[in-house]
mmCIF file of C-alpha atoms and ligand atoms in Angstrom:
data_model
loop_
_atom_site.group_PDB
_atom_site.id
_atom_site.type_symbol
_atom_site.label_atom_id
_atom_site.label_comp_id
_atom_site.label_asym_id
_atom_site.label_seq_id
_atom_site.Cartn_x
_atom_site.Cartn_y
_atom_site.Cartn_z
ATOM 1 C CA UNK A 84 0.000 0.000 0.000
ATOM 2 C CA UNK A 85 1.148 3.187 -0.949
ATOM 3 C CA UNK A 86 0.525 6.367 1.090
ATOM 4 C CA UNK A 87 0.933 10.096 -0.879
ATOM 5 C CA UNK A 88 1.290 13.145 1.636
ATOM 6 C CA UNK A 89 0.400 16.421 -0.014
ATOM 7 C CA UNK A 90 3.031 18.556 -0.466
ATOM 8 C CA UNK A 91 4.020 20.673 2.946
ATOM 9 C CA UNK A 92 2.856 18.143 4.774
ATOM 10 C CA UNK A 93 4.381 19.187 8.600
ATOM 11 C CA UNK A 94 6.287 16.753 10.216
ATOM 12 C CA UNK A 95 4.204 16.726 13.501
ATOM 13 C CA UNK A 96 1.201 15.115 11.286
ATOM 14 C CA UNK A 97 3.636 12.991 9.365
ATOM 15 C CA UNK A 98 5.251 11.295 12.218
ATOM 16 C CA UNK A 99 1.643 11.049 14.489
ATOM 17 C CA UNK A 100 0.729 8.970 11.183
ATOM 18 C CA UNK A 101 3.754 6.854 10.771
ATOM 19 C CA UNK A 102 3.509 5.998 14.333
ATOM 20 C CA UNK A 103 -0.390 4.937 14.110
ATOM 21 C CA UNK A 104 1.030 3.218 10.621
ATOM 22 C CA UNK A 105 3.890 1.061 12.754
ATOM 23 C CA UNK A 106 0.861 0.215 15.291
ATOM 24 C CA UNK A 107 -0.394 -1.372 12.986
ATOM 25 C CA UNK A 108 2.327 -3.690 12.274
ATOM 26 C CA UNK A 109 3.861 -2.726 9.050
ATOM 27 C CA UNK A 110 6.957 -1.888 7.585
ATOM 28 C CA UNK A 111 7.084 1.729 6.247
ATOM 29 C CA UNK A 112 9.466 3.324 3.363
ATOM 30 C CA UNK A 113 9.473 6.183 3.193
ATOM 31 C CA UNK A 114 10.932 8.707 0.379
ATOM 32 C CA UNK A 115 10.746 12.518 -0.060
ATOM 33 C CA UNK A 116 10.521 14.367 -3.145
ATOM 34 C CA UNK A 117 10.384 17.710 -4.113
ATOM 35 C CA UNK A 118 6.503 18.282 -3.971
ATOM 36 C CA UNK A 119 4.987 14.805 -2.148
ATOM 37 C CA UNK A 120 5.978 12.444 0.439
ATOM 38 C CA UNK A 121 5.268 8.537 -0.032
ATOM 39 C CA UNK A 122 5.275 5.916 2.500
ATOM 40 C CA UNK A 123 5.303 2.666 1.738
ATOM 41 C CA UNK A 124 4.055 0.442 3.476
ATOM 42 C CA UNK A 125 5.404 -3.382 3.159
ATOM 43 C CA UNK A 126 3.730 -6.104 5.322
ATOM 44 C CA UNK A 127 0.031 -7.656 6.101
ATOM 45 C CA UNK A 128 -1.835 -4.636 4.768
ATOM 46 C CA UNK A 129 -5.502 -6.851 4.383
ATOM 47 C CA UNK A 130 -6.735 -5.808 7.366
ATOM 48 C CA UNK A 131 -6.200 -1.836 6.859
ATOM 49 C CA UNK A 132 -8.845 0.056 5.401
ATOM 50 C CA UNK A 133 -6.777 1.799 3.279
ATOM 51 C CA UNK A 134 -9.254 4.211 2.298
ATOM 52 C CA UNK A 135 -9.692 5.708 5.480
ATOM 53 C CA UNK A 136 -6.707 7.300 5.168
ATOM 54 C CA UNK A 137 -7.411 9.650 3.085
ATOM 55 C CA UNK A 138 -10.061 10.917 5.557
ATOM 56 C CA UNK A 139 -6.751 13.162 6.367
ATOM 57 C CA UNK A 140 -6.709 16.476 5.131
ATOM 58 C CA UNK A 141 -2.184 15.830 4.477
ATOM 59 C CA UNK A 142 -3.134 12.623 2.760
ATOM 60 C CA UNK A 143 -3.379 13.336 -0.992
ATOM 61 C CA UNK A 144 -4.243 9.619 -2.066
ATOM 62 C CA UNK A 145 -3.740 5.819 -0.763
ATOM 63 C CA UNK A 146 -3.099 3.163 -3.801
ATOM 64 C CA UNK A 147 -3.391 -0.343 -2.857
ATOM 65 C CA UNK A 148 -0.643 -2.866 -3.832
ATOM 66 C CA UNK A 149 -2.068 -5.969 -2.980
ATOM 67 C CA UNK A 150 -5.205 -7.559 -3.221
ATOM 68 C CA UNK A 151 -7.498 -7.424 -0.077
ATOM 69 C CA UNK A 152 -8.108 -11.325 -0.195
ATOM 70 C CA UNK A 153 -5.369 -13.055 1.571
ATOM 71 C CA UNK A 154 -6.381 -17.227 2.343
ATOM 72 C CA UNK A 155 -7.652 -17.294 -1.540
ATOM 73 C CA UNK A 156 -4.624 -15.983 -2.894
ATOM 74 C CA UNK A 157 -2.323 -17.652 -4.701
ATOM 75 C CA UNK A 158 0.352 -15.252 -3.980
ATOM 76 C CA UNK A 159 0.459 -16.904 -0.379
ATOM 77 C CA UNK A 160 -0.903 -19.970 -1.321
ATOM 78 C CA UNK A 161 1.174 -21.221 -4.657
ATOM 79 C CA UNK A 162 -0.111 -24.813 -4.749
ATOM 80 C CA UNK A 163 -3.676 -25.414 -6.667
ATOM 81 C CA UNK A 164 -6.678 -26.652 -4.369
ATOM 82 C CA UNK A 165 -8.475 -29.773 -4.983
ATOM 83 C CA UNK A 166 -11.946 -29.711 -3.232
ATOM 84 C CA UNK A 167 -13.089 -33.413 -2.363
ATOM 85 C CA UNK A 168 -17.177 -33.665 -2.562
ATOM 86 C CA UNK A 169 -18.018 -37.001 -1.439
ATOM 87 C CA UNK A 170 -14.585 -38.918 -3.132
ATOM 88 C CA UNK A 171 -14.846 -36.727 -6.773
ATOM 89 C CA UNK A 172 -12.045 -34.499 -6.634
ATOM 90 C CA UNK A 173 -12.381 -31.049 -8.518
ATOM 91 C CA UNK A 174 -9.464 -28.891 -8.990
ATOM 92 C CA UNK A 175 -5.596 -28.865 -10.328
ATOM 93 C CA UNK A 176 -4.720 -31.367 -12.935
ATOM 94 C CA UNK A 177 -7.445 -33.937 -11.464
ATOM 95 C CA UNK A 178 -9.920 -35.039 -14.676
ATOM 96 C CA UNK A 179 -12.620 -32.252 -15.231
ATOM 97 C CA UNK A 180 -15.646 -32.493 -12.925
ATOM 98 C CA UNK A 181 -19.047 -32.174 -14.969
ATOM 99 C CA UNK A 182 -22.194 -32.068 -12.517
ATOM 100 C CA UNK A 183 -25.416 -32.146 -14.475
ATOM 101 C CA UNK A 184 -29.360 -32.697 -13.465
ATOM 102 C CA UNK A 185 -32.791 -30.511 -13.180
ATOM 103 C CA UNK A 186 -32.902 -26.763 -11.913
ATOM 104 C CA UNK A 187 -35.420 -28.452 -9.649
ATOM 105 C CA UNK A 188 -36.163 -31.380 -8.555
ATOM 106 C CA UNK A 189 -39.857 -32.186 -9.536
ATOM 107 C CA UNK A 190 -40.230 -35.626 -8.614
ATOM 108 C CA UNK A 191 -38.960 -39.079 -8.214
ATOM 109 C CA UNK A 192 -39.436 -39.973 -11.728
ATOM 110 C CA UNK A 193 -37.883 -37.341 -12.969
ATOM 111 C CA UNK A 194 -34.911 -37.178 -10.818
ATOM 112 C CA UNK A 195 -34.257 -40.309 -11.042
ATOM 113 C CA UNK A 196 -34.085 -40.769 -15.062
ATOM 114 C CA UNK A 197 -32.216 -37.884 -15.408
ATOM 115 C CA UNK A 198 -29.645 -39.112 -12.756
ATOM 116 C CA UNK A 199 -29.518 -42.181 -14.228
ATOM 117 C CA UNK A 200 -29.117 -40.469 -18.069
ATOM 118 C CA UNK A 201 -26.177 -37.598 -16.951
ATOM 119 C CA UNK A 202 -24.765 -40.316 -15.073
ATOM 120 C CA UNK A 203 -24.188 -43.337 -17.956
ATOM 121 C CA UNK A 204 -22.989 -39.574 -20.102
ATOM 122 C CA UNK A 205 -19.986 -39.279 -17.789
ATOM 123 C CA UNK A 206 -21.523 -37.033 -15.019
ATOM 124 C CA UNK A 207 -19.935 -37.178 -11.779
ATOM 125 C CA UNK A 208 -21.985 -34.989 -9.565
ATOM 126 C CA UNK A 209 -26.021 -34.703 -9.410
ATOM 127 C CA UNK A 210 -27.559 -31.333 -9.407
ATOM 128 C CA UNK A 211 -30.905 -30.122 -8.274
ATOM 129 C CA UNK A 212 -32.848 -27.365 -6.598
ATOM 130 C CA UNK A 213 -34.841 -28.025 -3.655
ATOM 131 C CA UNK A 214 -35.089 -24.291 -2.641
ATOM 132 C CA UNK A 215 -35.807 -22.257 -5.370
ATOM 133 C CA UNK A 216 -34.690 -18.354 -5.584
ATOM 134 C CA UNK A 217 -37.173 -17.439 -8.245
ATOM 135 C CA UNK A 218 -37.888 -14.192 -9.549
ATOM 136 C CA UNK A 219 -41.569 -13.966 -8.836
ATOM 137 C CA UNK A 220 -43.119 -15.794 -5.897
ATOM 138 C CA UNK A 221 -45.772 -17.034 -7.901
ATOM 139 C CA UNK A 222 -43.110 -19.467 -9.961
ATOM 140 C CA UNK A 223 -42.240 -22.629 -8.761
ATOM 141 C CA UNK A 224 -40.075 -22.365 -4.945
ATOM 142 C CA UNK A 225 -38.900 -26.331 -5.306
ATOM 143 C CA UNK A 226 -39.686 -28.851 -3.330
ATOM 144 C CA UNK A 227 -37.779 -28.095 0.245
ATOM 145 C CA UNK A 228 -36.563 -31.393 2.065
ATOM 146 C CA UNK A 229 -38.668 -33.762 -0.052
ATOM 147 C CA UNK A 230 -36.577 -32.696 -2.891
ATOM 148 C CA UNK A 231 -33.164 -33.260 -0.562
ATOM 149 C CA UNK A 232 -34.703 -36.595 0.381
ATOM 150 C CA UNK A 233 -35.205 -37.499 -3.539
ATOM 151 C CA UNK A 234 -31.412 -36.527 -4.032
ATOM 152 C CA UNK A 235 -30.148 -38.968 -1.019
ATOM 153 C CA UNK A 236 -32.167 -41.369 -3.031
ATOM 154 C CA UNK A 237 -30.830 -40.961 -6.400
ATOM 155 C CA UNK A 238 -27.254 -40.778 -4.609
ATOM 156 C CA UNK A 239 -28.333 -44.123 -3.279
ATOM 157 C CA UNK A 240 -29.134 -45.700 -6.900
ATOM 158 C CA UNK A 241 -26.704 -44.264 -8.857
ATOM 159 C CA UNK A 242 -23.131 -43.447 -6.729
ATOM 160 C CA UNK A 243 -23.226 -39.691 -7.739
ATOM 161 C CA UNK A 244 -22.908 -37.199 -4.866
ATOM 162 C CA UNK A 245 -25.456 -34.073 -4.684
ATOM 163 C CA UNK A 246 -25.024 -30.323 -5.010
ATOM 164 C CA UNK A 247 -27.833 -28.193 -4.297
ATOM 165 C CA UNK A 248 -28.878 -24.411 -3.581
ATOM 166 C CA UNK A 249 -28.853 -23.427 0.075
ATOM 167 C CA UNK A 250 -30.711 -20.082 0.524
ATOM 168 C CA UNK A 251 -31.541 -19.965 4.546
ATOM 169 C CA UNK A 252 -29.193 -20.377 7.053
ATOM 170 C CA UNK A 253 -31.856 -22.305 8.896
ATOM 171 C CA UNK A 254 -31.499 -24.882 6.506
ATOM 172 C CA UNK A 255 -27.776 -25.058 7.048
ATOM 173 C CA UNK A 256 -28.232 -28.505 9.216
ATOM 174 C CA UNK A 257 -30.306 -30.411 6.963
ATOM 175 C CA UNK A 258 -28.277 -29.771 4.126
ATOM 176 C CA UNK A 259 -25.212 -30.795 6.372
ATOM 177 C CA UNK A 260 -26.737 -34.070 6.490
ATOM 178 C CA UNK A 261 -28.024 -34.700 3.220
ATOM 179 C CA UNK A 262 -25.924 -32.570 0.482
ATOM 180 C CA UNK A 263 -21.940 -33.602 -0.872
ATOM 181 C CA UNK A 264 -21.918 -29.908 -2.433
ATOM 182 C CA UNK A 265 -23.803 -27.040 -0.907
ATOM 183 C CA UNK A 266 -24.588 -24.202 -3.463
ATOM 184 C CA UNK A 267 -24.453 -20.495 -2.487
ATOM 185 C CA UNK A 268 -26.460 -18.613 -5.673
ATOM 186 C CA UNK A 269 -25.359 -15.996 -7.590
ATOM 187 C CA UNK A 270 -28.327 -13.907 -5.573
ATOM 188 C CA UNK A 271 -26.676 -15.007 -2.421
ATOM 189 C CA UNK A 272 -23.318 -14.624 -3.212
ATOM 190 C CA UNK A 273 -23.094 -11.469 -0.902
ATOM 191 C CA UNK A 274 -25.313 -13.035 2.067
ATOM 192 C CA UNK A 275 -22.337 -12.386 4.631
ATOM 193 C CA UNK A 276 -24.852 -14.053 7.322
ATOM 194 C CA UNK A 277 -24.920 -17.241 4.979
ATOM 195 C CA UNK A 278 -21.291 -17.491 4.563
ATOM 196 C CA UNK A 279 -20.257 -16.669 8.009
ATOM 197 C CA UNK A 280 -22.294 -20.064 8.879
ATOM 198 C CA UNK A 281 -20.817 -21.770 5.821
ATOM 199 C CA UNK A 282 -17.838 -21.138 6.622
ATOM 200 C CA UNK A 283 -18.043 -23.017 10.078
ATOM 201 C CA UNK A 284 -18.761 -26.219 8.459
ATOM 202 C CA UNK A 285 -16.127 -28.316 6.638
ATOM 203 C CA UNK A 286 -18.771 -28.749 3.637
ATOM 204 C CA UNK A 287 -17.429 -28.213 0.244
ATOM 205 C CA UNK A 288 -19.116 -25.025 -1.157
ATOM 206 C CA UNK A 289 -19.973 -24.040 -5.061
ATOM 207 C CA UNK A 290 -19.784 -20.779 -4.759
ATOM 208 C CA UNK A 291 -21.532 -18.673 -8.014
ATOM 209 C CA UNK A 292 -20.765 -15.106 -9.157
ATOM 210 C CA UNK A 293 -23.126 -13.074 -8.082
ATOM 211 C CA UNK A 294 -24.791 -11.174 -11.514
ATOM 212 C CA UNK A 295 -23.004 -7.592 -10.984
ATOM 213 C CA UNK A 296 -20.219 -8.347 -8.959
ATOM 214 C CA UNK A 297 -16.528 -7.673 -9.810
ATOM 215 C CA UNK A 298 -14.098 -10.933 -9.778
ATOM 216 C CA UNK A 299 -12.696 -9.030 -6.552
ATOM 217 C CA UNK A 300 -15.880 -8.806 -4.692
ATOM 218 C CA UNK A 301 -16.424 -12.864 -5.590
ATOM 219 C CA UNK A 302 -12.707 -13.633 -4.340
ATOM 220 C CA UNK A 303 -13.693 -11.503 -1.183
ATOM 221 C CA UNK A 304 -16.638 -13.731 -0.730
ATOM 222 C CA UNK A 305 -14.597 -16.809 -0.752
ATOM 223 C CA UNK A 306 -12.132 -15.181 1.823
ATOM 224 C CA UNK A 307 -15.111 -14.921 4.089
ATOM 225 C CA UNK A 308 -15.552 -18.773 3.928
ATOM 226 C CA UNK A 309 -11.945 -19.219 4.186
ATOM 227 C CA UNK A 310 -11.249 -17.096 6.662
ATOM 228 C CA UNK A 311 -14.143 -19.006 9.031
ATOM 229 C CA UNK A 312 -13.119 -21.826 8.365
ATOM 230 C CA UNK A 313 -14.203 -23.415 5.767
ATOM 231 C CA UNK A 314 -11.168 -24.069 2.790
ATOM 232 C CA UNK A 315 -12.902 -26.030 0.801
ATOM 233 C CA UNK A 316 -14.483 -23.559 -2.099
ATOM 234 C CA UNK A 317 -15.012 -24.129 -6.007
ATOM 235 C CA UNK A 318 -16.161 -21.386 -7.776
ATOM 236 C CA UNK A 319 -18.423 -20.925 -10.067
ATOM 237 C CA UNK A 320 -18.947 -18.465 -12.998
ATOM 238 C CA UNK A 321 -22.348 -18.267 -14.335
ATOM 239 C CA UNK A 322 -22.813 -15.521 -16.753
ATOM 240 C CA UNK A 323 -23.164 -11.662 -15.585
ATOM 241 C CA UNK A 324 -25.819 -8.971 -16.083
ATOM 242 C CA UNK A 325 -24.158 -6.671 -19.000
ATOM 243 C CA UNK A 326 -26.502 -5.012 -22.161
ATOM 244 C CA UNK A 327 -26.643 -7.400 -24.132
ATOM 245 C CA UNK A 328 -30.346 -9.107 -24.671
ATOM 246 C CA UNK A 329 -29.808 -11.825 -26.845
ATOM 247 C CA UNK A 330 -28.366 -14.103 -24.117
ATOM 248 C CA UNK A 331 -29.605 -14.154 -20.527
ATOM 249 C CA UNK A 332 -26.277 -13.323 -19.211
ATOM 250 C CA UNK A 333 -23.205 -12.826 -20.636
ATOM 251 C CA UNK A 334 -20.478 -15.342 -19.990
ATOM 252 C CA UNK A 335 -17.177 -13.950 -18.542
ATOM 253 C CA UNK A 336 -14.734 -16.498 -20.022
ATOM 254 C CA UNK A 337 -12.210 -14.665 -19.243
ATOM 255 C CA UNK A 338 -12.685 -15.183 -15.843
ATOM 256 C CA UNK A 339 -10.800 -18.461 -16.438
ATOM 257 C CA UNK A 340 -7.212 -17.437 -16.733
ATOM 258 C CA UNK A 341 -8.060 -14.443 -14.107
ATOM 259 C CA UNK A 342 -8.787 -16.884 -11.572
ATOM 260 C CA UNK A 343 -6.470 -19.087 -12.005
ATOM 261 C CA UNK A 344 -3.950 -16.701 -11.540
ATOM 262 C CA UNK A 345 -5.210 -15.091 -8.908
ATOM 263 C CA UNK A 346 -6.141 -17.982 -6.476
ATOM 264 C CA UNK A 347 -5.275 -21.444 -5.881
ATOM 265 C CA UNK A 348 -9.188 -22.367 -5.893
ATOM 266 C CA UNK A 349 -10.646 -24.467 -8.524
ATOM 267 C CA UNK A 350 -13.426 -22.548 -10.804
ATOM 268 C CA UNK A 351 -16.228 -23.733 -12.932
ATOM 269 C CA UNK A 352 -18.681 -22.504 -15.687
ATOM 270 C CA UNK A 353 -22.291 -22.977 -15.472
ATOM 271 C CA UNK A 354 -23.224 -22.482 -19.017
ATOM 272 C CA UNK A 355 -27.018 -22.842 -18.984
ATOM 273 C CA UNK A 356 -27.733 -19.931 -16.975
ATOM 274 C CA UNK A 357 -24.857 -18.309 -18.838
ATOM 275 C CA UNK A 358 -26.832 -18.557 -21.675
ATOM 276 C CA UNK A 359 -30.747 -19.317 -20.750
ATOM 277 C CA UNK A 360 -30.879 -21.095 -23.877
ATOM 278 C CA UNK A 361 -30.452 -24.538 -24.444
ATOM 279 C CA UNK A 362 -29.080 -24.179 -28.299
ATOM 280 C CA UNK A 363 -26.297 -22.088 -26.901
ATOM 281 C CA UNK A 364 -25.539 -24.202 -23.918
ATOM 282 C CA UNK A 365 -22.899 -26.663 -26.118
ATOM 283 C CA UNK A 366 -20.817 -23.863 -27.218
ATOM 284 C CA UNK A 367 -20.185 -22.327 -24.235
ATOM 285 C CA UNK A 368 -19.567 -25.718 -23.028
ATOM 286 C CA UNK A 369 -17.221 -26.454 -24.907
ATOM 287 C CA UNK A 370 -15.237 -23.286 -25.318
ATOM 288 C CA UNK A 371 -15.172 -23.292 -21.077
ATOM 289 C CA UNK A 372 -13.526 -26.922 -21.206
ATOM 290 C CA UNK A 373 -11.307 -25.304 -24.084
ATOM 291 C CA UNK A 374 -10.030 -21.974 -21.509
ATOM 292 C CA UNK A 375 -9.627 -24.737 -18.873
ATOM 293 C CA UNK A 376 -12.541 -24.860 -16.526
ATOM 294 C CA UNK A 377 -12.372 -27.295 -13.904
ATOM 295 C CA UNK A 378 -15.718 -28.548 -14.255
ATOM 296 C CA UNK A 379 -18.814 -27.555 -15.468
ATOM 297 C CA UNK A 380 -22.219 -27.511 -14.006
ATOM 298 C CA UNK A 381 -25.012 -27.993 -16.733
ATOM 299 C CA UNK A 382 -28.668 -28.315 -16.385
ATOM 300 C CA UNK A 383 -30.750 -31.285 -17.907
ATOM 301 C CA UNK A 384 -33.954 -32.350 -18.024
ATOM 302 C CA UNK A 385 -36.018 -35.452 -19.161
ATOM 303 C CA UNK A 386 -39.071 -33.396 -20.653
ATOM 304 C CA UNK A 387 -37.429 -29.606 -21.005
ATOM 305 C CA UNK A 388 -41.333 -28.474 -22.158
ATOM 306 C CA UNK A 389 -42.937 -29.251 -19.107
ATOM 307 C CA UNK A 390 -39.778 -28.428 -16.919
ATOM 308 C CA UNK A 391 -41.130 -26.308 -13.498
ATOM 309 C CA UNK A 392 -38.133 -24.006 -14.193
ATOM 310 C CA UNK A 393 -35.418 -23.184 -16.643
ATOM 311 C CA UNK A 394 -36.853 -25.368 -19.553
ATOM 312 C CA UNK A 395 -35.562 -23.245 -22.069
ATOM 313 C CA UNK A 396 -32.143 -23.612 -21.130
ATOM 314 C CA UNK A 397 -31.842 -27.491 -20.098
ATOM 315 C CA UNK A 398 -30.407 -30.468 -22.477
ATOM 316 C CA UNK A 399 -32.642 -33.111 -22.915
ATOM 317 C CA UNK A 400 -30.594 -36.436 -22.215
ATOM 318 C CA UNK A 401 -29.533 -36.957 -25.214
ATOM 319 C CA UNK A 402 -28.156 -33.414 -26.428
ATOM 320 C CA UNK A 403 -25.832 -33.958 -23.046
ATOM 321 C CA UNK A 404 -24.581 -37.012 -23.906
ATOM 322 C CA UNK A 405 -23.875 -35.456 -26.765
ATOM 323 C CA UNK A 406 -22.090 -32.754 -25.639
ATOM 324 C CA UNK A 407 -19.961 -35.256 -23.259
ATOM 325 C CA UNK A 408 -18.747 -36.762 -26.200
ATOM 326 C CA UNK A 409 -17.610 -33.382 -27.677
ATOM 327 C CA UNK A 410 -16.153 -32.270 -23.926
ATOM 328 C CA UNK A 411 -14.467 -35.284 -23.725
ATOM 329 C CA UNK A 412 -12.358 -34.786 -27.322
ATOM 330 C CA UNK A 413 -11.990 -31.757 -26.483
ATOM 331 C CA UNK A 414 -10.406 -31.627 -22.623
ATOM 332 C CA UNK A 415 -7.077 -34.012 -24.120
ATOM 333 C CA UNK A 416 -6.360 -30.611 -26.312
ATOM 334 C CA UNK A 417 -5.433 -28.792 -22.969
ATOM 335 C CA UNK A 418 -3.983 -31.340 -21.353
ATOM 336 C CA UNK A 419 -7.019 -32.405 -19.481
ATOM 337 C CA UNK A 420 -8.992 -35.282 -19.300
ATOM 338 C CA UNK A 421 -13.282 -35.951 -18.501
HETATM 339 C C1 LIG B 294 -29.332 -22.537 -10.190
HETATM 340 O O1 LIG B 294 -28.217 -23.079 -10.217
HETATM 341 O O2 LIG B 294 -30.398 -23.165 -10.383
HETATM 342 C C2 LIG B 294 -29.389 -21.085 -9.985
HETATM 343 C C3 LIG B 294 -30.508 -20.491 -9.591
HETATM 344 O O3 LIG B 294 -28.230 -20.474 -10.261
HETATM 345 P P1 LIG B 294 -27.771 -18.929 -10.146
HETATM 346 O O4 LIG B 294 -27.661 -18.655 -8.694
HETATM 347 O O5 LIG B 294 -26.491 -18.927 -10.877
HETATM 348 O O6 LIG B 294 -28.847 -18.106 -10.824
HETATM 349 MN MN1 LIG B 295 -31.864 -22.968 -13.036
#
């Protein structure tokens, strides 16, 4: 962090600062030129609110060096994190994860021919909403703890461990018990409250980008879960509110690489509601397994017409399989395999 005194700065305010600065536990540089002073300051800086600073009429302007994440960094964390959800292991050079299934679970029928379909595709997680964060209340909420109880079910017929959305910490328990992969939504994303008690438990957590936030506000998320506790954190980009119309979101590929430089914590694309449109949903697929997503997280559905949400955007069975195929040719090109 960088600290810019306006010029004629006395040396009574300078040295009150420098001393509240040292307080603080940092290391400070300082240099004098002819018009400003800058100290800089070399050390832990994450827990300074550097903006405060220039609360003081001397201070002409504070520039932060660092980022303000610190346990998600890979500056202080070099080695890439593989997050183990029920024996799959997502992350580093481990074999892309894909986790496929409904937006919601409807039914037994229907969850279980879908797990049964992503799974014989190559799917290695089950997905499904039992609490629904829907737009309107008059849409379909999910099913609650009938539709977790379906899930332990298909887990018990097919192998594949569960993710779904948790929206209340209330529900936090429950979803101890019966989940592999507990969601946090990109409406949620920013629910301090939820992540605070997230980050208590040990439970792996798919964390999504919330639809306006910056890559730094979703890395700060992931600090909070880190920094309760809670290490074990995939991300997840699914598409963010820009202009355009034509898509529902707009998928920040680029996100990729960013991450991946930036933190040691494995990241995944969600490309359905990336796109809200089922034709699209294979291309972005595919170019995310080409940038080098660890996983993806893709929504299918036996009967997409008479889905209860998110029809327009889910792969019927086949079209996934499909798609697997495709992924699966594809991953080898980047030195990954499905
Ligand atoms: C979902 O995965 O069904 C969902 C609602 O996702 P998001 O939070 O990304 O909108
Ligand atoms: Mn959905």
């Amino acid at each position: 962090m960088i600290i810019t005194l306006r010029p004629h700065t006395n040396t009574k305010d300078k040295e009150e600062l420098k001393a509240r600065l040292l307080s603080l536990g940092v290391v400070i540089h300082e240099s004098t030129g002819e018009n400003y002073t800058i100290l800089g300051l070399v050390g832990d800086t994450t827990g300074i609110d550097a903006r405060s600073f220039e609360a003081l009429p001397y201070v002409d302007h504070v520039t932060r060096i660092g980022a303000p994440y610190k346990l998600v960094n890979r500056l202080f964390h070099p080695q890439d994190t593989i997050v183990d959800v029920a024996g799959v292991k997502v992350g580093a050079s481990e074999p892309m994860v894909i986790m496929a299934g409904p937006c919601a679970v409807e039914d037994r029928e229907q969850l279980e021919e879908i797990a049964q379909g992503v799974k014989q595709a190559g799917a290695r997680i089950l997905r499904g909403g039992a609490y629904k964060p829907r737009t309107s209340p008059y849409s379909f909420q999910g099913l609650g703890e009938e539709a977790l109880d379906l899930l332990v079910q298909a887990k018990q017929i097919t192998g594949l461990p569960v993710v779904s959305e948790l929206m209340d910490e209330n529900q936090l328990e429950l979803f101890e018990e019966k989940v592999d992969l507990i969601q946090i939504g990109a409406r949620n994303m920013q629910n301090y409250a939820l992540l605070k008690a997230l980050g208590q438990t040990k439970k792996p957590v798919l964390l999504k980008r919330g639809f306006a936030n910056t890559i730094e506000e979703w890395l700060m998320a992931a600090e909070y879960l880190a920094s309760y506790g809670n290490p074990n954190i995939i991300l997840c980009e699914r598409g963010i509110r820009t202009f355009e119309s034509a898509t529902r979101n707009t998928l920040d590929l680029a996100v990729i690489p960013i991450i991946k430089k930036r933190s040691h914590l494995p990241i995944i694309i969600d490309p359905s509601h990336a796109t809200g449109d089922w034709e699209l949903v294979e291309s972005a697929a595919l170019a995310a397994t080409a940038a080098g997503a660890d996983g993806l997280i893709i929504e299918v559905h036996n009967h997409p017409e008479k889905a209860k949400s998110d029809g327009a955007q889910s792969l019927k069975i086949d079209n996934f399989t499909l798609l697997m195929e495709k992924c699966k040719a594809i991953a080898p090109v980047v030195g990954r395999r499905l």
